Coordinates of C-alpha atoms and ligand atoms in Angstrom, one line a residue:
X1326 CA 103.8 16.6 42.1
X1327 CA 107.1 15.2 41.0
X1328 CA 108.1 19.1 39.9
X1329 CA 107.2 17.2 35.7
X1330 CA 105.4 20.0 34.0
X1331 CA 101.4 19.5 33.9
X1332 CA 99.6 19.8 30.8
X1333 CA 95.9 19.3 30.1
X1334 CA 93.5 18.3 27.2
X1335 CA 90.0 16.7 27.3
X1336 CA 91.2 12.7 26.2
X1337 CA 94.5 11.7 26.6
X1338 CA 95.1 9.3 24.0
X1339 CA 98.0 6.3 24.5
X1340 CA 99.4 5.0 21.3
X1341 CA 99.3 6.8 18.1
X1342 CA 98.7 3.3 16.0
X1343 CA 95.9 3.4 13.2
X1344 CA 93.4 3.2 16.6
X1345 CA 94.8 5.7 18.3
X1346 CA 95.0 8.7 15.1
X1347 CA 91.9 7.4 13.5
X1348 CA 90.3 8.4 17.4
X1349 CA 92.2 11.6 17.3
X1350 CA 90.7 12.4 13.9
X1351 CA 87.3 11.9 14.7
X1352 CA 87.4 13.7 17.9
X1353 CA 89.0 16.7 16.2
X1354 CA 85.7 16.6 13.6
X1355 CA 83.8 16.8 16.4
X1356 CA 85.6 19.7 18.2
X1357 CA 86.8 17.3 20.7
X1358 CA 90.8 18.0 21.6
X1359 CA 93.2 15.0 21.6
X1360 CA 96.7 14.5 22.4
X1361 CA 98.4 11.7 21.5
X1362 CA 101.9 9.7 23.2
X1363 CA 103.3 6.8 21.6
X1364 CA 106.6 5.7 22.6
X1365 CA 107.9 5.0 19.1
X1366 CA 108.9 7.6 16.3
X1367 CA 106.9 7.3 13.3
X1368 CA 109.4 5.7 11.5
X1369 CA 109.3 2.7 13.4
X1370 CA 105.8 2.4 13.3
X1371 CA 105.7 2.6 9.6
X1372 CA 108.6 -0.3 9.1
X1373 CA 106.4 -2.6 10.8
X1374 CA 104.5 -4.7 8.7
X1375 CA 101.2 -5.4 9.4
X1376 CA 98.2 -7.3 7.4
X1377 CA 96.2 -5.7 4.6
X1378 CA 92.8 -6.5 4.5
X1379 CA 90.6 -3.6 5.0
X1380 CA 87.2 -4.5 5.7
X1381 CA 84.1 -2.5 3.9
X1382 CA 83.6 -0.5 7.4
X1383 CA 87.3 0.4 7.5
X1384 CA 87.5 1.6 3.8
X1385 CA 84.7 4.3 4.3
X1386 CA 86.1 5.0 7.7
X1387 CA 89.0 6.1 5.8
X1388 CA 87.4 7.6 2.9
X1389 CA 84.3 8.9 4.5
X1390 CA 86.0 10.3 7.2
X1391 CA 88.2 12.3 5.7
X1392 CA 91.3 10.8 6.4
X1393 CA 92.4 10.3 2.9
X1394 CA 90.8 8.1 -0.4
X1395 CA 94.1 7.1 -0.9
X1396 CA 93.2 3.7 -0.5
X1397 CA 90.7 4.0 -3.6
X1398 CA 93.0 5.0 -5.8
X1399 CA 96.5 2.7 -4.5
X1400 CA 94.5 -0.7 -2.5
X1401 CA 93.4 -3.4 -4.5
X1402 CA 89.7 -4.3 -4.5
X1403 CA 89.0 -8.0 -3.8
X1404 CA 85.7 -9.5 -4.5
X1405 CA 86.6 -12.8 -3.5
X1406 CA 89.0 -15.0 -1.9
X1407 CA 89.8 -18.7 -2.4
X1408 CA 90.5 -21.5 0.0
X1409 CA 92.7 -24.0 -1.2
X1410 CA 92.9 -27.9 0.2
X1411 CA 93.0 -30.8 -1.9
X1412 CA 95.3 -29.4 -4.1
X1413 CA 92.5 -27.2 -5.9
X1414 CA 91.1 -23.9 -5.8
X1415 CA 87.2 -23.1 -4.0
X1416 CA 86.4 -19.8 -4.6
X1417 CA 84.6 -17.9 -2.3
X1418 CA 82.8 -14.5 -4.0
X1419 CA 82.2 -12.7 -1.2
X1420 CA 80.8 -9.5 -3.4
X1421 CA 78.1 -12.0 -4.6
X1422 CA 77.5 -13.6 -1.6
X1423 CA 76.9 -10.4 1.0
X1424 CA 77.2 -7.4 -1.6
X1425 CA 80.7 -6.5 0.1
X1426 CA 84.2 -7.0 -0.9
X1427 CA 87.3 -6.0 0.8
X1428 CA 90.5 -4.0 -0.2
X1429 CA 94.2 -4.8 0.0
X1430 CA 95.7 -1.8 1.6
X1431 CA 98.9 -3.2 4.4
X1432 CA 98.2 -1.3 7.9
X1433 CA 101.6 0.7 7.0
X1434 CA 99.8 2.7 5.1
X1435 CA 96.7 3.0 6.8
X1436 CA 99.0 4.4 9.6
X1437 CA 100.5 7.2 7.1
X1438 CA 97.0 8.3 6.2
X1439 CA 95.9 8.9 9.3
X1440 CA 99.6 10.5 10.5
X1441 CA 99.0 12.9 7.4
X1442 CA 96.4 13.5 7.9
X1443 CA 96.8 14.6 11.4
X1444 CA 99.9 16.6 11.3
X1445 CA 97.5 18.4 8.3
X1446 CA 95.2 19.3 10.9
X1447 CA 97.6 20.5 13.4
X1448 CA 96.9 17.6 15.6
X1449 CA 98.7 17.0 19.0
X1450 CA 100.5 13.8 17.9
X1451 CA 104.2 13.3 20.2
X1452 CA 106.0 10.5 18.2
X1453 CA 109.2 9.3 21.0
X1454 CA 106.7 10.0 23.9
X1455 CA 107.3 7.1 26.3
X1456 CA 104.1 6.5 29.2
X1457 CA 106.1 6.0 32.8
X1458 CA 102.8 5.0 34.8
X1459 CA 99.1 5.6 34.4
X1460 CA 97.5 8.6 36.9
X1461 CA 94.2 7.9 38.5
X1462 CA 92.5 6.0 35.9
X1463 CA 89.1 6.4 38.8
X1464 CA 89.2 9.8 39.4
X1465 CA 87.7 12.6 37.4
X1466 CA 91.1 13.8 35.7
X1467 CA 92.8 10.8 34.7
X1468 CA 96.8 11.3 33.6
X1469 CA 99.8 9.6 32.2
X1470 CA 103.5 10.6 33.6
X1471 CA 105.8 10.3 29.9
X1472 CA 109.1 11.3 29.4
X1473 CA 108.9 12.9 26.3
X1474 CA 111.3 12.7 22.8
X1475 CA 113.9 15.0 24.3
X1476 CA 113.8 13.1 27.4
X1477 CA 112.3 16.0 29.4
X1478 CA 109.5 14.4 32.4
X1479 CA 106.2 15.5 31.9
X1480 CA 102.4 15.0 32.9
X1481 CA 99.4 15.0 30.8
X1482 CA 95.9 15.1 32.6
X1483 CA 92.6 14.5 30.8
X1484 CA 88.8 14.0 30.7
X1485 CA 89.3 10.6 29.7
X1486 CA 92.5 8.4 29.0
X1487 CA 92.1 6.1 25.9
X1488 CA 94.6 3.1 25.8
X1489 CA 95.1 2.7 21.9
X1490 CA 98.5 1.0 22.9
X1491 CA 98.5 -2.2 21.3
X1492 CA 98.7 -5.8 22.7
X1493 CA 101.4 -5.3 25.3
X1494 CA 99.4 -2.2 26.5
X1495 CA 100.7 0.4 29.6
X1496 CA 97.1 1.2 30.6
X1497 CA 96.0 -2.6 30.6
X1498 CA 98.4 -3.3 33.0
X1499 CA 97.0 0.1 35.2
X1500 CA 93.3 -1.8 35.5
X1501 CA 92.8 -3.3 39.2
X1502 CA 93.6 -7.3 38.5
X1503 CA 90.9 -8.0 40.8
X1504 CA 88.5 -6.2 38.2
X1505 CA 89.4 -7.1 35.2
X1506 CA 89.5 -10.2 33.5
X1507 CA 92.1 -11.3 30.5
X1508 CA 90.4 -13.9 28.5
X1509 CA 93.9 -15.4 27.1
X1510 CA 94.1 -18.4 24.3
X1511 CA 97.6 -19.3 22.7
X1512 CA 97.6 -21.4 19.4
X1513 CA 100.5 -24.4 19.2
X1514 CA 101.6 -22.7 15.9
X1515 CA 102.7 -19.3 14.4
X1516 CA 103.1 -17.8 11.2
X1517 CA 106.3 -17.2 8.8
X1518 CA 105.7 -13.6 7.1
X1519 CA 107.6 -13.4 4.5
X1520 CA 107.6 -9.7 1.8
X1521 CA 109.2 -11.1 -1.4
X1522 CA 110.2 -8.8 -4.5
X1523 CA 108.4 -10.6 -7.0
X1524 CA 105.1 -10.3 -9.7
X1525 CA 102.0 -10.9 -8.5
X1526 CA 100.8 -14.7 -8.5
X1527 CA 97.6 -14.9 -8.3
X1528 CA 94.7 -11.8 -8.0
X1529 CA 92.8 -12.7 -4.9
X1530 CA 94.3 -14.3 -1.4
X1531 CA 94.5 -18.1 -1.3
X1532 CA 94.3 -19.4 2.3
X1533 CA 96.1 -23.2 1.2
X1534 CA 95.2 -26.6 3.2
X1535 CA 97.7 -29.0 2.6
X1536 CA 99.3 -31.7 4.3
X1537 CA 102.1 -29.8 5.1
X1538 CA 100.4 -27.2 6.8
X1539 CA 99.1 -23.6 6.2
X1540 CA 100.1 -21.5 3.2
X1541 CA 98.8 -18.2 2.5
X1542 CA 99.4 -16.0 -0.6
X1543 CA 98.8 -12.6 -0.3
X1544 CA 100.0 -9.9 -2.1
X1545 CA 101.3 -5.9 -1.5
X1546 CA 101.3 -4.2 -5.0
X1547 CA 102.9 -4.9 -8.8
X1548 CA 106.3 -5.9 -7.6
X1549 CA 106.1 -6.6 -3.7
X1550 CA 104.0 -10.3 -2.5
X1551 CA 103.5 -10.3 1.2
X1552 CA 103.3 -15.1 1.6
X1553 CA 102.9 -16.6 5.4
X1554 CA 103.2 -20.3 6.1
X1555 CA 102.6 -21.8 9.5
X1556 CA 105.7 -22.6 11.4
X1557 CA 106.5 -24.0 15.1
X1558 CA 106.2 -20.7 16.8
X1559 CA 110.0 -21.1 18.2
X1560 CA 110.8 -20.7 15.2
X1561 CA 113.9 -18.2 14.4
X1562 CA 113.1 -16.4 11.0
X1563 CA 117.1 -15.8 10.4
X1564 CA 117.3 -19.6 10.4
X1565 CA 116.0 -19.9 6.9
X1566 CA 117.0 -18.5 3.8
X1567 CA 116.0 -17.5 0.8
X1568 CA 116.0 -20.8 -0.6
X1569 CA 114.3 -23.3 1.9
X1570 CA 111.4 -20.7 2.1
X1571 CA 110.8 -20.4 -1.4
X1572 CA 110.9 -24.4 -0.8
X1573 CA 108.0 -24.9 2.0
X1574 CA 106.2 -22.4 0.7
X1575 CA 106.1 -24.0 -3.4
X1576 CA 105.4 -27.3 -1.3
X1577 CA 102.6 -26.1 0.0
X1578 CA 100.4 -24.7 -2.4
X1579 CA 101.2 -27.4 -5.1
X1580 CA 99.0 -29.3 -6.9
X1581 CA 97.5 -31.4 -9.6
X1582 CA 96.8 -27.5 -11.2
X1583 CA 100.3 -27.3 -11.1
X1584 CA 99.8 -23.8 -9.7
X1585 CA 103.4 -22.4 -8.4
X1586 CA 104.6 -18.9 -6.9
X1587 CA 106.7 -16.4 -8.5
X1588 CA 109.6 -16.3 -6.7
X1589 CA 112.0 -13.2 -6.0
X1590 CA 114.0 -12.2 -3.6
X1591 CA 112.7 -11.9 0.5
X1592 CA 113.0 -8.8 1.4
X1593 CA 111.3 -8.9 5.5
X1594 CA 110.4 -12.0 7.2
X1595 CA 108.6 -12.5 10.7
X1596 CA 107.3 -15.2 13.3
X1597 CA 103.8 -14.0 13.8
X1598 CA 102.6 -15.5 17.2
X1599 CA 99.0 -16.7 17.7
X1600 CA 96.5 -15.4 20.2
X1601 CA 93.5 -14.5 21.2
X1602 CA 92.9 -12.2 24.2
X1603 CA 89.8 -10.3 25.2
X1604 CA 90.1 -7.7 28.4
X1605 CA 86.3 -7.4 30.3
X1606 CA 85.6 -5.0 31.5
X1607 CA 87.8 -2.4 29.2
X1608 CA 87.2 -0.3 31.6
X1609 CA 88.2 1.4 34.4
X1610 CA 86.3 4.9 35.8
X1611 CA 88.0 7.1 33.0
X1612 CA 89.9 4.8 31.2
X1613 CA 88.9 2.6 28.0
X1614 CA 91.0 0.4 26.1
X1615 CA 91.0 0.3 22.3
X1616 CA 92.3 -2.2 19.9
X1617 CA 94.8 -4.3 20.7
X1618 CA 95.1 -3.2 24.0
X1619 CA 91.3 -4.5 24.6
X1620 CA 91.6 -7.4 23.0
X1621 CA 93.7 -9.5 20.4
X1622 CA 93.0 -12.1 17.6
X1623 CA 95.1 -14.6 15.6
X1624 CA 96.0 -12.9 12.1
X1625 CA 93.7 -15.5 10.1
X1626 CA 91.2 -13.2 8.5
X1627 CA 92.9 -10.2 9.3
X1628 CA 90.4 -8.8 11.7
X1629 CA 92.4 -7.2 13.9
X1630 CA 93.2 -3.1 12.9
X1631 CA 88.9 -3.8 11.4
X1632 CA 88.3 -4.2 14.9
X1633 CA 90.1 -1.6 16.5
X1634 CA 88.4 0.6 13.9
X1635 CA 85.2 -0.2 15.0
X1636 CA 86.1 -0.2 18.5
X1637 CA 87.0 3.7 17.4
X1638 CA 84.1 4.8 16.1
X1639 CA 82.3 3.3 18.6
X1640 CA 84.0 4.7 21.4
X1641 CA 83.9 8.2 19.4
X1642 CA 80.1 8.2 19.4
X1643 CA 80.2 7.4 23.2
X1644 CA 82.8 10.6 23.7
X1645 CA 80.7 13.0 22.1
X1646 CA 77.1 11.8 23.9
X1647 CA 79.4 11.5 27.1
X1648 CA 80.5 15.4 26.9
X1649 CA 76.5 15.8 26.0
X1650 CA 75.4 14.2 28.5
X1651 CA 78.1 14.7 31.3
X1652 CA 76.8 11.3 33.1
X1653 CA 79.4 8.9 33.1
X1654 CA 77.3 5.7 33.0
X1655 CA 77.3 6.8 29.2
X1656 CA 80.8 4.9 29.0
X1657 CA 79.6 1.8 29.4
X1658 CA 77.5 1.9 25.9
X1659 CA 81.3 1.3 24.2
X1660 CA 81.6 -1.8 26.2
X1661 CA 78.0 -2.8 25.2
X1662 CA 77.9 -1.7 21.6
X1663 CA 81.7 -3.2 21.2
X1664 CA 81.7 -6.1 23.0
X1665 CA 79.4 -8.4 20.3
X1666 CA 81.7 -7.7 17.4
X1667 CA 84.7 -8.8 19.5
X1668 CA 83.5 -12.2 20.1
X1669 CA 82.4 -12.5 16.5
X1670 CA 85.5 -11.6 15.6
X1671 CA 87.5 -13.5 18.2
X1672 CA 85.3 -16.9 17.0
X1673 CA 85.9 -16.2 13.4
X1674 CA 89.7 -16.0 13.1
X1675 CA 90.1 -19.1 16.3
X1676 CA 87.3 -20.6 13.7
X1677 CA 89.0 -20.0 10.3
X1678 CA 92.7 -20.7 12.0
X1679 CA 91.3 -24.5 14.0
X1680 CA 89.8 -25.0 10.1
X1681 CA 93.0 -24.5 8.1
X1682 CA 96.2 -25.8 10.7
X1683 CA 97.2 -28.7 11.7
X1684 CA 98.0 -28.9 15.3
X1685 CA 101.7 -30.0 16.0
X1686 CA 101.1 -34.0 16.5
X1687 CA 97.4 -34.2 14.7
X1688 CA 95.9 -37.4 14.1
X1689 CA 94.8 -38.7 10.6
X1690 CA 91.3 -39.1 11.7
X1691 CA 91.6 -34.9 12.6
X1692 CA 92.8 -33.5 9.5
X1693 CA 90.2 -35.7 7.7
X1694 CA 87.5 -34.0 9.7
X1695 CA 88.8 -30.9 8.7
X1696 CA 89.3 -31.7 5.3
X1697 CA 85.0 -32.5 5.4
X1698 CA 84.5 -29.1 7.4
X1699 CA 86.4 -27.4 4.6
X1700 CA 84.7 -29.1 2.0
X1701 CA 81.4 -28.9 3.5
X1702 CA 81.7 -24.6 3.8
X1703 CA 83.1 -24.7 0.5
X1704 CA 80.6 -26.5 -1.5
X1705 CA 77.4 -25.3 0.5
X1706 CA 76.1 -21.6 -0.7
X1707 CA 75.2 -21.2 3.1
X1708 CA 78.4 -22.5 4.0
X1709 CA 80.4 -20.0 1.6
X1710 CA 77.7 -16.9 2.7
X1711 CA 79.1 -17.4 6.3
X1712 CA 82.6 -17.1 5.6
X1713 CA 82.4 -14.1 3.9
X1714 CA 79.8 -12.3 6.3
X1715 CA 82.5 -13.0 8.5
X1716 CA 85.6 -12.1 6.2
X1717 CA 83.8 -8.6 5.2
X1718 CA 82.8 -7.6 8.7
X1719 CA 79.8 -7.2 10.5
X1720 CA 77.4 -4.1 11.3
X1721 CA 78.2 -2.2 15.1
X1722 CA 75.0 -2.1 16.8
X1723 CA 72.9 1.2 16.3
X1724 CA 73.7 4.9 19.2
X1725 CA 71.2 4.0 21.6
X1726 CA 69.8 7.5 23.3
X1727 CA 70.5 11.3 22.3
Ligands
LIG389 C1 97.0 -10.6 5.3 C2 97.4 -11.2 6.3 C3 96.2 -11.7 6.6 O1 96.0 -12.1 8.4 C4 95.4 -12.3 6.1 O2 94.1 -13.3 6.8 C5 94.6 -11.6 4.8 C6 96.1 -11.1 4.7 C7 97.8 -9.6 4.4 O3 99.3 -9.5 5.3 O4 98.5 -9.6 3.3

C-alpha cells in the first residue's frame, strides 16, 4: 500500500540509542536479524549529554557481551559515593557493603562503543530514518512506515517490533489507550547540568544537601567535569553565565571543612526535567517497549541507562525462547521479569530525589525531617547497605522454562 518499497526483518527496532543498539547486538550474537531505525544522525546522538554511571550489570553487558572493553580502560571504577549534608561528608562504601562497584563512563561512550560494534559486525542500523507510522502491532506482521535518510518513503515489516525510541516514543503512542496505562509523576524541581573544563574536584561522586538546594559533584575525565544543581523546572539555562553558576554550586557544597570546587570554563549547560513514568503493559500484540519508551526515571542515582540495559537483556532471552517455541504467550515473560526491577528503580530514584531535594516552599519541619533521614541512612550500616544495594543495582530474575 502506498507504493513504498517493503523490506522485512525478524526484529524491527525503533531507536538507535543504547537500548536499541544493545538489543540488535545481542540478537546478532544469537543469529537473529534486526533492522534499527533512528530519526537522529549518529553525530546528534553522540552530542547529547546523559548520565555517566554504569552498574556492574551494565558493564558486564558491554564487556562480557563482546561490545567493547573500553569501559575498563577509559572508565573509572568507583567503590563508593559520598552523601554530604550539614557541610560534612558521609561516605557510602559500595564495595564493602555489597561487593559491587559502579563505573563512571558517559552514555555517549556507551553509545559510540555499541554503534562501532554494530558497524564492525555489519549490523543494519539506519540513522536519519524517521518513523511516520506504526503498522498493525497486534498482527503477525507488525511494522513501520518511515522516511529514510535520503527522504524516500519506505516500509519495514517484521515478526516483532521493539520500541526503543526514548521518552517521546512514537511506538508508545501506538498503544491502544483502553489497554495501556501511563503511571506518571512530575517533580517540582529540575537539575541544571554543566560540563566544565576543569580538573577533578573529588575522586568520588558527592550528592550534597544544603540550605540552598541540592548539588551533585560528578566527573568525566582529567580535563572535564560534570556537575548538577537543583533548579526550578522553568529555568532557562542560557540566562546563567559562568560566574553565576559557579557561585551557586560553591555555596551549595561549602562547609566547615572548607571544601570548594575547582572552577573552569563551562562548555555545556542544560536543564533536565524530573519525571517518573511507567507504561503498563509494555506489550501490545507483537510490539514491545524497552528503556525510556517503557519507563522514565528522574536522574538522581543515574538509573535510566542501567534499567534500559536490564530490559534488553531480559528481552533478548525472551525473544530467543519465543522464536524456539513459536508461542506468543512467551512474550509476556518480558513484562513479568523486567517489571519488578522497573519499580525498584522507580522507588530508588524517587526516594533519593525526595531525600536530597527541597520542594519549593518546603517547611522547616520537612527539611529537618529530611536531614534526620539522611543521618539515619548514613549512620546506620543497614541504611548504608540499603542505599548501596539500590545504587549498584539488582539481579534480574532468572529465565523461566526452556
Ligand atoms: C551522573 C548523573 C546522575 O544522575 C547521577 O546520579 C550520577 C552521576 C553523571 O552524569 O555523572
